[in-house]
């Protein structure tokens, strides 16, 4: 296998000690693939992209795919993220997207982002998934006066509102060092694991063959199709979708090597805050928020009164390194929300978001490999984007034209020095944190 981090990061025998797992209730495990089987479409990964693709194939095209998951549904990023159903999925700015791919492609991507949020909303309703959905809207917080000035100088998206520091306090968004924000009316928070498990139940009900504890160890061309090997079974498929995002084995397929960069993101959740604590701090809203730092934070008040605070910047998945990063993350949390300093961390966990060298997702056919597709690279915003991306790539898997945005079908670039991605990441994080102090 070709992976960047320590083996414990990929050990599917152990679930993260997340608030989501503690509050969701896991279903009985899916059985592993055993023996020899055949399918029209094989999907590697039972996360948002893979499950939505399987549902679309079954419901729209009558194709009952076979899903192979290294752990169990929701074990990876789809069950351990911050639960932000919002715009995103690419790191390119609007100007960069227009310069690289043209104005039409940029507009197409914007429409996709809106569709993606509505896709999740529709999934929750269609499949009766109670995922603790929160209030509409998302806050983009200015972490400095300079950043607020830039927000004030830029045109606002339709329906968005620019809030100053006083308005933030009035609406229950008080935190140290928050100078203002853009409040977007789009998106909503949810329980990410409940959403993932609900999709898995819906896929099973639709007749999709689902196998857990079935990591794919080999993917090879066989005749006009593909053969996938696991520890206990073998699967032959006409077409294959790789939907493993930041947990991908970069040898499956070899084309993937050096084109993605899994980045650690960590989350802490406090004990339930009292009403007086919330009032004293001045944060009383459940609207989701993130800030304008390069090494960003994201945070929200959960429905049961706990507070979720996440951040990036970790460079190792070793237990001692993650424990040390908790100390850093907790200090940053206490600095921003001193009124919550007495609320101890109840849960803390980490996982991978998936960046690409092209700063955009890929959702198309692997170059030169007929029948082999990939859907990954959601840049830390996969709840919505991966859901819609999975639905759209399903049409290509069914032999139809790929309706995905143009930018997601352009082959990914490779990082210039792929073997140095992790060492250079440590330097980049240090530089970015320094930049954040003066930007």
XYZ file of C-alpha atoms in Angstrom:
439
model
C 0.000 0.000 0.000
C 1.094 3.571 -0.693
C 0.029 5.922 2.085
C 1.625 8.984 3.668
C 0.901 8.563 7.374
C 1.555 6.072 10.139
C -0.316 2.728 10.028
C -2.509 3.569 13.012
C -4.258 6.241 10.948
C -5.683 3.503 8.711
C -6.404 0.828 11.322
C -10.092 0.153 10.753
C -10.294 -2.119 13.806
C -10.394 0.999 15.978
C -13.009 3.726 15.719
C -12.120 7.300 16.677
C -13.257 8.389 20.121
C -15.695 10.824 18.576
C -18.824 12.445 19.905
C -20.549 11.252 16.734
C -19.851 7.596 17.445
C -20.834 7.954 21.091
C -24.169 9.530 20.175
C -25.145 7.704 16.982
C -25.387 4.054 17.914
C -23.699 1.769 15.402
C -25.647 -0.867 13.476
C -24.479 -4.502 13.238
C -21.307 -4.701 11.132
C -21.544 -5.462 7.456
C -20.090 -8.851 6.496
C -16.844 -9.000 4.531
C -16.668 -10.055 0.914
C -15.965 -13.783 0.780
C -15.305 -16.020 -2.182
C -15.640 -15.002 -5.818
C -18.369 -12.613 -6.990
C -19.325 -10.500 -9.992
C -21.014 -7.131 -10.285
C -21.663 -4.509 -12.901
C -20.232 -1.660 -10.800
C -17.842 -1.959 -7.853
C -17.536 1.000 -5.495
C -14.546 1.275 -3.186
C -15.514 3.283 -0.118
C -18.792 3.544 1.814
C -18.639 7.272 2.470
C -20.814 10.060 1.129
C -19.585 9.813 -2.466
C -19.673 6.037 -2.712
C -23.066 5.633 -1.038
C -24.703 8.374 -3.098
C -23.312 6.812 -6.265
C -24.693 3.422 -5.240
C -28.119 4.905 -4.497
C -28.274 6.759 -7.798
C -27.281 3.637 -9.727
C -29.953 1.562 -8.020
C -32.787 4.070 -8.050
C -32.293 5.697 -11.434
C -30.649 3.005 -13.536
C -31.624 -0.249 -11.850
C -27.953 -1.143 -11.313
C -27.275 -2.716 -7.924
C -23.626 -1.988 -7.305
C -21.322 -3.751 -4.867
C -19.723 -1.523 -2.218
C -16.448 -2.555 -0.578
C -15.484 -0.681 2.591
C -12.172 -1.167 4.393
C -13.860 -0.622 7.748
C -17.576 -0.028 8.224
C -19.762 2.768 6.790
C -18.866 6.059 8.437
C -15.497 4.892 9.782
C -13.607 7.404 7.626
C -14.081 11.112 7.020
C -17.834 10.767 6.425
C -18.319 9.795 10.060
C -15.765 11.976 11.791
C -15.970 15.450 10.173
C -17.430 18.604 11.706
C -20.871 18.170 10.162
C -20.879 21.302 7.993
C -23.247 20.925 5.039
C -22.185 24.013 3.136
C -20.617 25.489 0.033
C -17.096 24.283 -0.726
C -15.168 21.359 -2.126
C -12.473 23.320 -3.959
C -9.711 25.590 -2.664
C -9.541 27.695 -5.822
C -10.927 31.200 -5.462
C -13.484 32.426 -7.977
C -10.799 34.438 -9.764
C -8.401 31.485 -9.882
C -11.132 29.203 -11.193
C -12.025 31.645 -13.958
C -8.366 32.133 -14.891
C -7.638 28.396 -15.079
C -10.912 27.014 -16.391
C -12.945 29.927 -17.746
C -15.921 31.902 -16.522
C -18.476 29.326 -17.647
C -16.761 26.560 -15.681
C -16.609 28.770 -12.592
C -20.337 29.521 -12.836
C -21.016 25.833 -13.335
C -19.143 25.059 -10.127
C -21.105 27.678 -8.212
C -24.361 26.086 -9.332
C -23.007 22.698 -8.252
C -22.346 24.022 -4.745
C -25.969 25.126 -4.369
C -27.212 21.808 -5.786
C -24.980 19.914 -3.353
C -26.580 21.464 -0.269
C -30.027 20.703 -1.632
C -28.931 17.136 -2.367
C -28.195 16.525 1.301
C -31.478 18.114 2.310
C -33.306 15.866 -0.148
C -31.464 12.774 1.096
C -32.493 13.490 4.683
C -36.118 13.832 3.656
C -36.234 11.028 1.095
C -34.690 8.400 3.333
C -36.108 9.623 6.639
C -32.680 10.300 8.139
C -32.778 12.133 11.461
C -29.324 13.699 11.446
C -29.936 16.478 13.997
C -29.976 19.153 11.276
C -29.431 22.646 12.659
C -30.375 26.167 11.601
C -29.746 27.549 8.125
C -26.692 29.694 7.489
C -22.928 29.803 7.828
C -20.584 32.425 9.248
C -17.228 33.297 7.668
C -15.438 35.032 10.523
C -12.799 37.738 10.075
C -9.919 36.916 12.398
C -8.344 40.365 11.990
C -9.248 43.950 11.162
C -7.367 43.595 7.879
C -9.434 40.589 6.898
C -12.650 42.426 7.760
C -11.571 45.338 5.573
C -11.090 42.956 2.663
C -14.540 41.488 3.288
C -16.010 44.985 3.283
C -14.317 45.805 -0.028
C -15.537 42.687 -1.844
C -19.032 42.294 -3.322
C -21.410 40.181 -1.252
C -23.109 37.116 -2.674
C -26.889 37.432 -3.035
C -28.609 36.953 0.318
C -25.406 37.289 2.342
C -24.969 39.869 5.074
C -21.871 41.620 6.425
C -21.838 41.813 10.212
C -19.567 43.969 12.337
C -18.290 43.015 15.781
C -21.246 44.645 17.540
C -23.749 42.797 15.346
C -21.974 39.510 16.103
C -22.420 40.093 19.820
C -26.077 41.018 19.388
C -26.804 37.777 17.521
C -24.999 35.450 19.886
C -21.657 35.004 18.111
C -19.244 36.499 20.625
C -15.639 35.282 20.590
C -12.257 36.843 21.258
C -10.539 38.168 18.153
C -13.633 38.031 15.941
C -13.819 41.365 14.109
C -16.827 40.689 11.921
C -18.232 38.106 9.557
C -20.134 37.350 6.400
C -23.333 35.497 7.173
C -24.430 33.308 4.270
C -28.012 32.011 4.253
C -26.968 28.713 2.682
C -26.147 25.426 4.371
C -26.837 23.843 7.736
C -25.051 21.698 10.329
C -25.827 18.031 10.910
C -24.656 14.873 12.644
C -22.297 13.482 9.978
C -22.258 9.880 11.174
C -26.046 9.670 11.435
C -26.186 10.966 7.873
C -23.646 8.387 6.644
C -25.372 5.514 8.443
C -28.721 6.626 7.052
C -27.328 6.522 3.525
C -25.943 3.030 4.180
C -29.347 1.807 5.363
C -30.996 3.311 2.287
C -28.461 1.639 0.004
C -29.087 -1.752 1.594
C -32.834 -1.232 1.244
C -32.290 -0.459 -2.459
C -30.576 -3.801 -2.976
C -26.970 -2.637 -2.988
C -24.501 -5.360 -1.928
C -22.567 -3.900 1.007
C -19.395 -5.404 2.474
C -17.441 -4.132 5.451
C -13.946 -5.110 6.601
C -13.136 -5.550 2.912
C -10.132 -3.406 2.102
C -9.192 -3.718 -1.548
C -5.625 -4.959 -1.781
C -5.380 -5.257 -5.560
C -7.103 -3.593 -8.512
C -6.179 -4.915 -11.938
C -7.511 -4.994 -15.450
C -9.044 -8.327 -16.432
C -10.361 -8.588 -19.967
C -12.762 -5.714 -20.558
C -13.389 -5.291 -16.832
C -11.579 -5.159 -13.510
C -10.738 -7.566 -10.723
C -10.653 -6.394 -7.120
C -9.020 -8.535 -4.454
C -9.667 -8.372 -0.717
C -8.297 -10.471 2.128
C -11.109 -13.012 1.839
C -12.676 -12.473 -1.551
C -12.411 -11.516 -5.192
C -14.800 -9.332 -7.168
C -15.020 -8.904 -10.928
C -16.660 -5.723 -12.186
C -17.306 -4.028 -15.497
C -16.706 -0.601 -13.979
C -15.116 0.642 -10.752
C -15.432 3.820 -8.687
C -12.662 4.747 -6.245
C -14.281 6.935 -3.558
C -11.783 6.751 -0.707
C -10.784 10.440 -0.450
C -8.087 11.103 2.195
C -7.887 7.419 3.152
C -6.938 6.349 -0.367
C -4.215 3.863 -1.123
C -2.262 5.784 -3.753
C -1.391 2.528 -5.517
C -5.084 1.896 -6.260
C -4.817 3.073 -8.955
C -1.161 4.010 -9.493
C -2.294 7.158 -11.333
C -3.386 8.567 -7.968
C 0.138 8.661 -6.547
C 1.266 12.167 -5.724
C -1.962 13.829 -6.844
C -3.671 13.978 -3.441
C -2.529 15.139 -0.027
C -4.368 13.910 3.080
C -4.273 16.663 5.716
C -5.012 16.039 9.384
C -7.939 17.850 10.926
C -8.755 17.460 14.622
C -11.909 18.134 16.613
C -12.651 18.528 20.295
C -16.111 18.525 21.865
C -16.742 19.873 25.354
C -19.122 18.694 28.011
C -22.581 20.269 27.790
C -22.375 23.987 28.531
C -24.828 25.501 30.967
C -27.177 28.259 29.841
C -25.298 30.687 32.074
C -21.944 29.713 30.509
C -23.304 30.256 27.033
C -24.765 33.597 28.008
C -21.574 34.734 29.771
C -19.446 33.903 26.744
C -22.024 35.415 24.402
C -22.224 32.440 22.036
C -25.791 31.190 22.041
C -26.501 30.362 18.378
C -26.215 26.956 16.706
C -25.250 28.453 13.328
C -21.988 26.900 12.065
C -18.893 29.104 11.695
C -15.330 29.061 10.434
C -12.646 31.720 10.351
C -10.447 33.384 7.759
C -7.119 31.976 8.917
C -5.046 29.920 6.504
C -4.761 27.365 9.312
C -8.450 27.686 9.983
C -10.721 26.879 12.885
C -14.316 25.731 12.562
C -16.808 25.634 15.401
C -20.429 25.371 16.389
C -22.748 24.876 19.321
C -24.316 21.421 19.200
C -28.032 20.805 19.830
C -27.384 19.289 23.269
C -25.308 22.258 24.461
C -21.847 20.846 23.828
C -19.400 22.950 21.823
C -17.456 21.597 18.844
C -14.138 23.201 17.903
C -11.949 21.940 15.072
C -8.669 22.931 13.494
C -5.905 21.865 11.175
C -2.157 21.820 11.442
C -1.301 18.363 12.774
C 1.595 16.645 11.022
C 1.554 13.123 12.486
C -1.110 10.512 13.214
C 0.877 8.914 16.050
C -0.970 8.851 19.347
C 1.556 11.066 21.145
C 1.555 13.597 18.315
C -2.245 13.786 18.266
C -2.273 14.223 22.048
C 0.182 17.092 21.711
C -1.973 18.650 19.017
C -4.951 18.499 21.366
C -3.005 20.694 23.760
C -2.459 23.208 20.960
C -6.057 23.059 19.782
C -7.406 23.384 23.296
C -5.259 26.466 23.940
C -6.597 28.049 20.751
C -10.145 27.217 21.816
C -9.654 28.697 25.285
C -8.192 31.839 23.738
C -11.186 32.366 21.474
C -13.838 31.305 23.993
C -12.534 32.095 27.488
C -16.039 31.777 28.881
C -15.917 28.058 28.082
C -12.460 27.413 29.557
C -13.912 25.507 32.509
C -15.735 23.094 30.191
C -13.369 20.158 29.814
C -12.811 18.301 26.567
C -15.134 15.314 26.601
C -14.171 13.870 23.199
C -11.217 14.454 20.892
C -10.414 12.814 17.576
C -8.763 13.420 14.214
C -9.060 12.388 10.588
C -8.057 13.289 7.068
C -9.377 15.867 4.675
C -8.212 15.371 1.108
C -6.455 18.111 -0.832
C -5.349 17.770 -4.448
C -2.461 19.308 -6.321
C -4.993 21.098 -8.544
C -6.933 22.550 -5.557
C -10.213 21.085 -6.829
C -12.008 17.739 -6.673
C -11.768 15.036 -9.293
C -14.937 13.224 -10.279
C -14.344 11.483 -13.573
C -12.644 8.690 -15.489
C -9.065 7.907 -14.582
C -7.014 8.910 -17.647
C -6.261 6.001 -19.955
C -8.220 3.503 -17.838
C -11.552 2.609 -19.441
C -14.193 1.753 -16.876
C -12.208 3.111 -13.925
C -13.479 6.248 -12.180
C -12.598 8.255 -9.094
C -14.542 10.731 -6.954
C -12.403 12.393 -4.300
C -10.573 15.520 -3.182
C -13.290 17.495 -1.376
C -10.880 19.821 0.467
C -12.538 19.512 3.851
C -16.075 20.257 2.600
C -17.331 16.865 1.539
C -20.694 16.586 3.278
C -22.468 18.359 0.431
C -19.974 18.226 -2.428
C -19.229 14.494 -2.128
C -22.936 13.719 -1.908
C -23.708 15.544 -5.144
C -20.470 14.372 -6.767
C -21.407 10.756 -6.088
C -24.827 11.237 -7.648
C -23.391 12.751 -10.791
C -20.562 10.294 -11.340
C -23.120 7.485 -11.098
C -24.463 8.541 -14.470
C -21.040 7.988 -16.032
C -20.832 4.612 -14.293
C -24.163 3.743 -15.924
C -22.755 4.519 -19.372
C -24.245 8.012 -19.661
C -22.344 11.283 -20.259
C -20.706 12.628 -17.109
C -22.826 15.586 -15.893
C -20.291 16.714 -13.308
C -18.840 20.232 -13.368
C -16.098 20.728 -15.956
C -13.450 21.430 -13.323
C -14.043 18.033 -11.697
C -13.396 16.149 -14.931
C -10.001 17.685 -15.744
C -7.230 15.235 -14.706
C -5.441 16.185 -11.513
C -1.916 17.569 -11.494
C 0.789 15.866 -9.459
C 2.536 17.573 -6.557
C 6.053 18.619 -7.678
C 7.812 16.658 -4.904
C 5.285 14.038 -3.821
C 7.687 12.217 -1.508
C 8.184 15.428 0.475
C 4.524 16.271 0.994
C 4.564 15.641 4.730
C 7.912 17.287 5.570
C 6.997 20.334 3.530
C 3.569 20.424 5.188
C 5.162 21.051 8.573
C 7.070 24.021 7.188
C 3.983 25.302 5.390
C 1.868 25.171 8.558
C 4.453 27.202 10.460
C 4.606 29.787 7.700
C 0.813 29.935 7.406
C 0.394 30.513 11.144
C 2.911 33.336 10.954
C 1.055 34.798 7.990
C -2.229 34.588 9.906
C -0.821 36.891 12.560
C -0.279 39.674 10.046
C -3.098 39.188 7.563
